[in-house]
Amino acid sequence: MPANGTTPRAASTRRHDPDRRRRIIETCLDVIAERGVAGTSHRTVAAAAGVPLGSMTYHFDGMDDLLHEAFASFTRTVIDRFERRMAAATDLAAARQAVLALITADVFASNRDLVLTHELYTLAARNPAYRDLTNAWMRSSRAALERHFDPTTTRILDALIEGLTIHRALDTEPQDPQVVQAAIDRITRPAVT
Amino acid sequence: MPANGTTPRAASTRRHDPDRRRRIIETCLDVIAERGVAGTSHRTVAAAAGVPLGSMTYHFDGMDDLLHEAFASFTRTVIDRFERRMAAATDLAAARQAVLALITADVFASNRDLVLTHELYTLAARNPAYRDLTNAWMRSSRAALERHFDPTTTRILDALIEGLTIHRALDTEPQDPQVVQAAIDRITRPAVT
Amino acid sequence: MPANGTTPRAASTRRHDPDRRRRIIETCLDVIAERGVAGTSHRTVAAAAGVPLGSMTYHFDGMDDLLHEAFASFTRTVIDRFERRMAAATDLAAARQAVLALITADVFASNRDLVLTHELYTLAARNPAYRDLTNAWMRSSRAALERHFDPTTTRILDALIEGLTIHRALDTEPQDPQVVQAAIDRITRPAVT
Amino acid sequence: MPANGTTPRAASTRRHDPDRRRRIIETCLDVIAERGVAGTSHRTVAAAAGVPLGSMTYHFDGMDDLLHEAFASFTRTVIDRFERRMAAATDLAAARQAVLALITADVFASNRDLVLTHELYTLAARNPAYRDLTNAWMRSSRAALERHFDPTTTRILDALIEGLTIHRALDTEPQDPQVVQAAIDRITRPAVT
DNA sequence: AATGAATGAGGATTCATTCAT
DNA sequence: CATGAATGAATCCTCATTCAT
């Protein structure tokens, strides 16, 4: 066995690279996170993924196709995380707790996710082709919340999560956890009769 | 005082086309709204503003300078609108009404404002140089809300406005006004004791 | 003898899709007519013919081989038409009539043929490899005309057909049939003694 | 005065090159003649003209603009030559002589002109934008001929010149001058009564 | 025998910026 | 003070061709 750590066949089989497409997509998200959609070009992605420039238009019908695929992968990931978190809650208290965790801990745990979300929203704001992704995202978030809350509460919570997440990211001073807790309490507590 | 309404100094220091700089900035916002930051170049702005290409680097220290000035102008405009709306409210009921109007009517009345906001957030998410603008915006929104609400309520309302506005823009189905009303009620009503 | 009408050998030597090669050639002419030699690539022809890209270099030794085959097919077609038209004439009057018909009716009945002819001439003007086709074309035209006219008259008629056809195609105003008739009369009438 | 033969100002004034545009156009014709329209790219022309690639799209609105300008320059040249030759003829005999000279000597004296003509015809056959050039060319040829011949004769001569020229260029065997002479005689001699 | 995968070269074009005027 | 001219780098994309299967 060679010392370089690659399998013997790797050198000879390099031509056929079955998940190169998938790897380009993931690399593309990294590049977007780091340099923005504006700084994402065939060249930058190809260089980052270690594939020849010609690979880009071979695997994708142009920059737009690649971007859409990349953001489709991104939304799939965040939707999964959201759904798993909410599905784990078995009663109302747990559901409230899950929402708290979503906002304060994991949805945009990384700056990467925040940046990607904004880039996607920016695209969707001008280009309807990206609305299918944001729509699917919103619909799945609401479906996950509606397992535990009524439709109106769901809508409000959904907007709250959005707003608090954005402000947490943009704000220079740290977010007060008590504010988040208070928000969830007020929105989900039963109406005063 | 001169009859034309400009101060004497302005006339002497800025000869040719005194507000060309300002006009470029406003045109730049139009271009961003229409084609995105990515599609905004010296060329496109110069063409849209009807000024020679050389004017751009004469009046601004490069693209970034121009973008920052443009978004500074934008945030000034939306901050003004927000503050005027909130300042007009004289009691709590009117303040609640004002928040409702902000969300359902005027903050992102136009698609233009929505697009510009997302473009700015996207820049700010990656580039700290634009955080001063988003910070000032957030601070002023909160100050305006704090005239009527306590700090915690203000934070929650602020996030709610953000989230509902974004969702209204991205969503394909129209926003239910009752949801907005319910949200404001729950967030601003006194705690159940 | 097999019932399907093909020779036994053909069936055994060409299995899959026996006339794919021929179909590619014909499609290639369509593509050239529509987009020009410059716009004709392996890709465009393969797509138009509905064959995989790899087929192109399998069946032909590169673009040039394909182009040459395509224009060979084209000249064969127009030569046949010309010869059939001239062969049908049995006396001098009929021959004159046939020349008239060639110019006014059928040589470049379609814009397709005109375009293909110019594309071929352009290739032949620079690349000697295509001269064999234009030479064969000219030689056969002359042979067909020489059944009815002396060599000098043939040369002149041949040039006239060429020139009138080109001008008919390029001219924006329609060609006057009387001019064509007059030209044939003058060229083919006996010399004044 | 420096020994290198350039004027002293040349080195310092290199930036301002007032007839660079014209030089690019002429070089473009050379490139087309040598490599065809298909082989004519911004790169090849820029390299041949010794100008940076960026110059091409600075001076021209793209490849099509450049091509059109180049062929406009070309047709202007050949039209001038044609007109000068015909204008020099003072009587009918001289006019006949001039037509003979046009065909046998100078219209496509060089292979360059022949190639350029075919390239232009090919463009015009498919792209109406080039018909203005071929139309102007035909109209001016006819106007020049009509100084000496009636309209019908002019049309026939015009077509003859076209056809004989093309065949002279494509034919491998040399053109017989007597055929040309005979053609002119037959077309221009008075009708037999 | 036939083809999908892959790639490096080259295509037109746009760009921010510099500089001489 | 203001700008038209100019340019080299970078943009996306198409291409003919090679090659492993």
Short mmCIF file of C-alpha atoms in Angstrom, two decimals, chain B residues 2 9 21-22 42 47-48 61 67 70-71 84 103 111 114 119 124 127-128 145-146 151 156-157 167 171 183 189 191:
data_model
loop_
_atom_site.label_atom_id
_atom_site.label_comp_id
_atom_site.label_asym_id
_atom_site.label_seq_id
_atom_site.Cartn_x
_atom_site.Cartn_y
_atom_site.Cartn_z
CA PRO B 2 -30.02 85.00 -1.70
CA ARG B 9 -21.18 79.38 0.57
CA ARG B 21 -23.04 63.98 -6.10
CA ARG B 22 -26.39 63.69 -4.42
CA HIS B 42 -19.65 52.52 -11.96
CA ALA B 47 -25.35 55.62 -17.36
CA ALA B 48 -28.50 55.72 -15.24
CA ASP B 61 -13.33 56.88 -3.55
CA LEU B 67 -22.33 51.97 -1.86
CA ALA B 70 -26.09 55.17 -0.90
CA PHE B 71 -27.13 52.91 1.94
CA ARG B 84 -42.34 60.24 12.26
CA ILE B 103 -46.02 46.44 9.48
CA ASN B 111 -40.67 46.34 -3.25
CA LEU B 114 -37.55 45.51 0.65
CA GLU B 119 -29.08 44.05 0.09
CA ALA B 124 -23.66 44.04 6.85
CA ASN B 127 -18.76 43.42 6.03
CA PRO B 128 -18.50 45.27 9.36
CA LEU B 145 -40.59 52.47 20.26
CA GLU B 146 -39.32 53.15 23.78
CA PRO B 151 -37.38 48.01 26.92
CA ILE B 156 -39.83 42.02 21.05
CA LEU B 157 -41.86 44.44 18.97
CA HIS B 167 -42.35 37.16 5.75
CA ASP B 171 -44.64 34.91 1.26
CA ALA B 183 -49.24 39.58 17.65
CA ARG B 189 -50.86 43.57 26.78
CA ALA B 191 -48.80 40.33 31.94
#
